[in-house]
Coordinates of C-alpha atoms in Angstrom, one line a residue:
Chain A
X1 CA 4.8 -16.1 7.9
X2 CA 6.8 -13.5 5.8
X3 CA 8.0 -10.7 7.9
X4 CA 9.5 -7.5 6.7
X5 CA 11.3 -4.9 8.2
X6 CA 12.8 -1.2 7.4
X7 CA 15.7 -0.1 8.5
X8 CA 18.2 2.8 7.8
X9 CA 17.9 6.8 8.8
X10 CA 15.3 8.3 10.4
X11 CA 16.8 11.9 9.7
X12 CA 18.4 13.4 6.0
X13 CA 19.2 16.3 5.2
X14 CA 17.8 18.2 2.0
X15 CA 19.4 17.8 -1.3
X16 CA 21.2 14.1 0.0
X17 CA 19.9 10.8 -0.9
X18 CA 17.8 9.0 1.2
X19 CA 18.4 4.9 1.2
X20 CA 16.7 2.7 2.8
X21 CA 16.7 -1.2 3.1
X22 CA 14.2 -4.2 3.8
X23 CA 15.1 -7.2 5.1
X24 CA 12.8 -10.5 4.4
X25 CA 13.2 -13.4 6.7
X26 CA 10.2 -16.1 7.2
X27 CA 9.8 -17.1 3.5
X28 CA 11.8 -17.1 0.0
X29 CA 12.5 -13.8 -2.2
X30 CA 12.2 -15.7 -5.3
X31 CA 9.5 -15.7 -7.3
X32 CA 7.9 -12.7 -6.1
X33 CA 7.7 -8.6 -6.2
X34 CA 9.2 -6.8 -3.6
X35 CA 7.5 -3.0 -3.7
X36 CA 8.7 0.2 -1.7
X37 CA 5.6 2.6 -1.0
X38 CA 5.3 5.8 1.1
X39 CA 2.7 7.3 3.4
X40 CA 3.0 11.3 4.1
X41 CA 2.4 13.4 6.7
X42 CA -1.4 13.7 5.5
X43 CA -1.9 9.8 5.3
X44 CA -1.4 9.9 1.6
X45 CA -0.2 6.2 0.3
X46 CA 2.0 6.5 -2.6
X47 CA 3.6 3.6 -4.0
X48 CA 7.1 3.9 -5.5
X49 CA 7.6 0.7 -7.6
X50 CA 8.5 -2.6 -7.6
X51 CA 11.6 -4.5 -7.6
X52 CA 11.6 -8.2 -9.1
X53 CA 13.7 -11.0 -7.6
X54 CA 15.8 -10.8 -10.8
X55 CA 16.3 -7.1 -10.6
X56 CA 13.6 -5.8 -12.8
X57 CA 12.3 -2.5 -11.9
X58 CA 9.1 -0.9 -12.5
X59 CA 9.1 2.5 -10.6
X60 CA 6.5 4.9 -10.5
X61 CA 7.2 7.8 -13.5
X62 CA 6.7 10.6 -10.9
X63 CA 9.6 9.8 -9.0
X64 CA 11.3 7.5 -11.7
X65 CA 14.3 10.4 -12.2
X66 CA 15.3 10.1 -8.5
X67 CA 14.6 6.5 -7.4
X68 CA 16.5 3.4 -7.7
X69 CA 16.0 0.0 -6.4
X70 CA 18.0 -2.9 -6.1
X71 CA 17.9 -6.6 -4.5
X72 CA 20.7 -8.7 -2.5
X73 CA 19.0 -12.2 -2.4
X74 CA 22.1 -13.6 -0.5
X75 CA 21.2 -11.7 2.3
X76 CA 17.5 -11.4 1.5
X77 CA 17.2 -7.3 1.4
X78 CA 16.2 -4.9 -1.1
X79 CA 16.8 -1.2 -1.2
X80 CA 15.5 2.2 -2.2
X81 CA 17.4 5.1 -2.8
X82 CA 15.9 8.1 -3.6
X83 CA 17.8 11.4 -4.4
X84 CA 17.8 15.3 -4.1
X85 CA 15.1 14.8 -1.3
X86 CA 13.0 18.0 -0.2
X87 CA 10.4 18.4 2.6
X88 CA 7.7 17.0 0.7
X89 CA 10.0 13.6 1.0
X90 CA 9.0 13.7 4.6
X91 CA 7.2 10.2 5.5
X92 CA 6.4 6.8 6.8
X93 CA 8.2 4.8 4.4
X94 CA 6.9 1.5 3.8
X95 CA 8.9 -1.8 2.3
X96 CA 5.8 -4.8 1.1
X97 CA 5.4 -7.9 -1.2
X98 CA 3.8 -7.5 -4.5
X99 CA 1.9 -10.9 -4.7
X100 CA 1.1 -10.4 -8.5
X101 CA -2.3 -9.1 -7.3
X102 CA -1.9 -7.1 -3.9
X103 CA 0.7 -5.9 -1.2
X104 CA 0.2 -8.5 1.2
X105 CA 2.9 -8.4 3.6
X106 CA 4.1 -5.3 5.0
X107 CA 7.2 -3.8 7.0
X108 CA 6.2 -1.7 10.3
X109 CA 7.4 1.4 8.3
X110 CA 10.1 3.4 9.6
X111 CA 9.6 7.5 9.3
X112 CA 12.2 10.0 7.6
X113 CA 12.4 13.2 8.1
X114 CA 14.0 15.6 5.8
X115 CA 15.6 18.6 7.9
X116 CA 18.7 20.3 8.3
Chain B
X1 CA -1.9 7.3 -15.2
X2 CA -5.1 5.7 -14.1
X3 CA -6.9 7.8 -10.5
X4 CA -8.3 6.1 -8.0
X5 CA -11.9 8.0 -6.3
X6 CA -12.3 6.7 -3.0
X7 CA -15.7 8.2 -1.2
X8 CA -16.2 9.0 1.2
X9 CA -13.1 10.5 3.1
X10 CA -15.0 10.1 6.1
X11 CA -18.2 7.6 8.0
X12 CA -19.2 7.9 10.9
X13 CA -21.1 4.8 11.8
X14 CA -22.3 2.7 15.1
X15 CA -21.8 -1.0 15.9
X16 CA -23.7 -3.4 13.7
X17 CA -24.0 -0.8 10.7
X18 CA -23.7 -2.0 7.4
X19 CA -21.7 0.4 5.1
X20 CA -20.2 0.7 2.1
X21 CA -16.9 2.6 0.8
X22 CA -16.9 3.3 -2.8
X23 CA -13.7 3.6 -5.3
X24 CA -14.3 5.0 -9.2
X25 CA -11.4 4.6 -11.5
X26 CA -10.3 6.6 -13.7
X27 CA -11.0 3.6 -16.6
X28 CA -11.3 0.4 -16.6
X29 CA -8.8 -1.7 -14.4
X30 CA -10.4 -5.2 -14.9
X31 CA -10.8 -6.3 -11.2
X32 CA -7.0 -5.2 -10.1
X33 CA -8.7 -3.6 -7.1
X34 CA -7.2 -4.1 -3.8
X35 CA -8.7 -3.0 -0.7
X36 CA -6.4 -2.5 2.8
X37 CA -7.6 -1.5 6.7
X38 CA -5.2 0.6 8.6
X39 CA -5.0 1.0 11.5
X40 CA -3.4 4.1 13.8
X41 CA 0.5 3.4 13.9
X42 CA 0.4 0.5 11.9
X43 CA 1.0 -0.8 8.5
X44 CA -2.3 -1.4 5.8
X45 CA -3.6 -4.7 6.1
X46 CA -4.7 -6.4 3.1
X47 CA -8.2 -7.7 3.3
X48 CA -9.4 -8.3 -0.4
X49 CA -7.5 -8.4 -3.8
X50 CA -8.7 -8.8 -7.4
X51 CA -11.6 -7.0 -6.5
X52 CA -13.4 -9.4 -4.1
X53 CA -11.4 -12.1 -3.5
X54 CA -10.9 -12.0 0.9
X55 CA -7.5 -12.6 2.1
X56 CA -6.6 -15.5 4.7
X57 CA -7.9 -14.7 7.9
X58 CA -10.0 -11.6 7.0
X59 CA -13.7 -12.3 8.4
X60 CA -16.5 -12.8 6.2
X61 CA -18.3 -9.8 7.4
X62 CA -15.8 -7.8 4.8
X63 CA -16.6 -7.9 1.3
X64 CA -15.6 -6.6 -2.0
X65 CA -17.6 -6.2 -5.5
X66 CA -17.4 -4.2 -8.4
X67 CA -20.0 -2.0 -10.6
X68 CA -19.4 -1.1 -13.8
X69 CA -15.8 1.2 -12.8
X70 CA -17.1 1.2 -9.2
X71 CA -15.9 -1.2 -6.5
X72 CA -17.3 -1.2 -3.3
X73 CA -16.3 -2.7 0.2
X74 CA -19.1 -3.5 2.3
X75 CA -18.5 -4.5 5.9
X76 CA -22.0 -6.2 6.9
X77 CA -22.5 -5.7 10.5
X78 CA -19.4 -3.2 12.0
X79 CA -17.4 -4.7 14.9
X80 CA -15.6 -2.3 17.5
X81 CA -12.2 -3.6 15.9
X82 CA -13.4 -2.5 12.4
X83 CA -13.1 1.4 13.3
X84 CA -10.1 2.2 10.9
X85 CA -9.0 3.9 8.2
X86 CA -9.7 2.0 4.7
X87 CA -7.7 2.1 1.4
X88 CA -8.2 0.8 -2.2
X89 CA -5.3 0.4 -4.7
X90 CA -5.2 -0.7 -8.0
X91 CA -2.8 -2.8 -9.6
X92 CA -3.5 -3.2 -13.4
X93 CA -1.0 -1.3 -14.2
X94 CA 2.0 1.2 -13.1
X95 CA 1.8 3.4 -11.2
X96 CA -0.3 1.3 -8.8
X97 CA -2.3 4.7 -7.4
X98 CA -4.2 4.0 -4.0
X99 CA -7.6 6.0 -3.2
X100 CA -6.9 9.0 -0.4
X101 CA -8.8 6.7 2.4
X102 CA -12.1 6.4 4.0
X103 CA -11.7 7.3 8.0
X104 CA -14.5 5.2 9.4
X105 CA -15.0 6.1 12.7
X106 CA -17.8 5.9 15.5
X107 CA -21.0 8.2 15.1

């Protein structure tokens, strides 16, 4: 069973970058999506992008300017960073497998709060 | 970008209802329709991708289909554990847009 999990802070201040990383462990990152997706305050899902094994990217054009994603298969994590965060960055953040159809494993989500 | 209408935002319902959430996209997104249960403090839950296919271990009362640039997910006879909040996405093509949820909860 593939199990993901968030990690990294729970608190960032505005105008910094917020990164955060998922860590895979119960199955292989090859071969599949890996997708980053957010949940505000008002239950709100938006998805970010996607991150291939490889490296290729697909983010989302709304937040494309301020995102980046990357993948370390040697220690089976991928990251997000996303930049110049403001209030409205304030969420559950979610990491997930893209199957080629669906997100069908999920992290526990982690929440970040964007506050001086 | 392609929108996802999910309706409606809120159902209340009783044990052993039928019901139906609804989500209208914006154009056609051949079947890349995904539908997800969440629960309070907890991750979605995938329950049914390309439109109606169930996921492992999802019971059969749950069930997806698709009208014209409709697609619906029916649960057939509500359990107690089935009072969530519901979700569709698409994924036909980036962005991959979810609806705003359906809160089902008890009439």
């Amino acid at each position: 069973q593939v199990q993901l999990q968030e990690s990294g802070p729970g608190l960032v201040k505005p105008s910094e970058t917020l990164a955060l990383t998922c860590t895979v462990s119960g199955g292989s990152m090859s071969g599949h999506y890996w997708s980053w997706i957010r949940q505000t305050p008002g239950k709100r899902l938006e998805w970010f992008g996607n991150i291939y094994y490889s490296g290729i990217t697909n983010y989302n054009p709304s937040l494309k300017s301020r995102v980046t994603m990357s993948v370390d298969m040697s220690k089976k994590q991928f990251s997000l960073k996303l930049t110049s965060v403001t209030a409205a960055d304030t969420a559950v953040y979610y990491c997930a497998r893209y199957s080629g159809y669906a997100l069908d494993f999920w992290g526990q989500g982690t929440l970040v709060t964007v506050s001086s | 970008d392609i929108q996802m209408t999910q309706s409606p935002s809120s159902l209340p319902a009783s044990v052993g209802d039928r019901v139906t959430i609804t989500c209208r996209a914006s154009q056609d997104i051949a079947n890349s329709l995904a539908w997800y249960q969440q629960k309070p403090g907890k991750a979605p839950k995938l329950l049914v991708y390309v439109a109606s296919r169930l996921e492992v271990g999802v019971p059969s009362r749950f069930a997806g289909s698709r009208s014209g640039t409709n697609y619906i997910l029916t649960i057939s006879s509500l359990q107690p554990e089935d009072f969530a909040t519901y979700y569709c996405q698409h994924t036909y093509t980036p962005p991959y847009s979810f609806g705003q949820g359906t809160r089902l909860e008890m009439k």
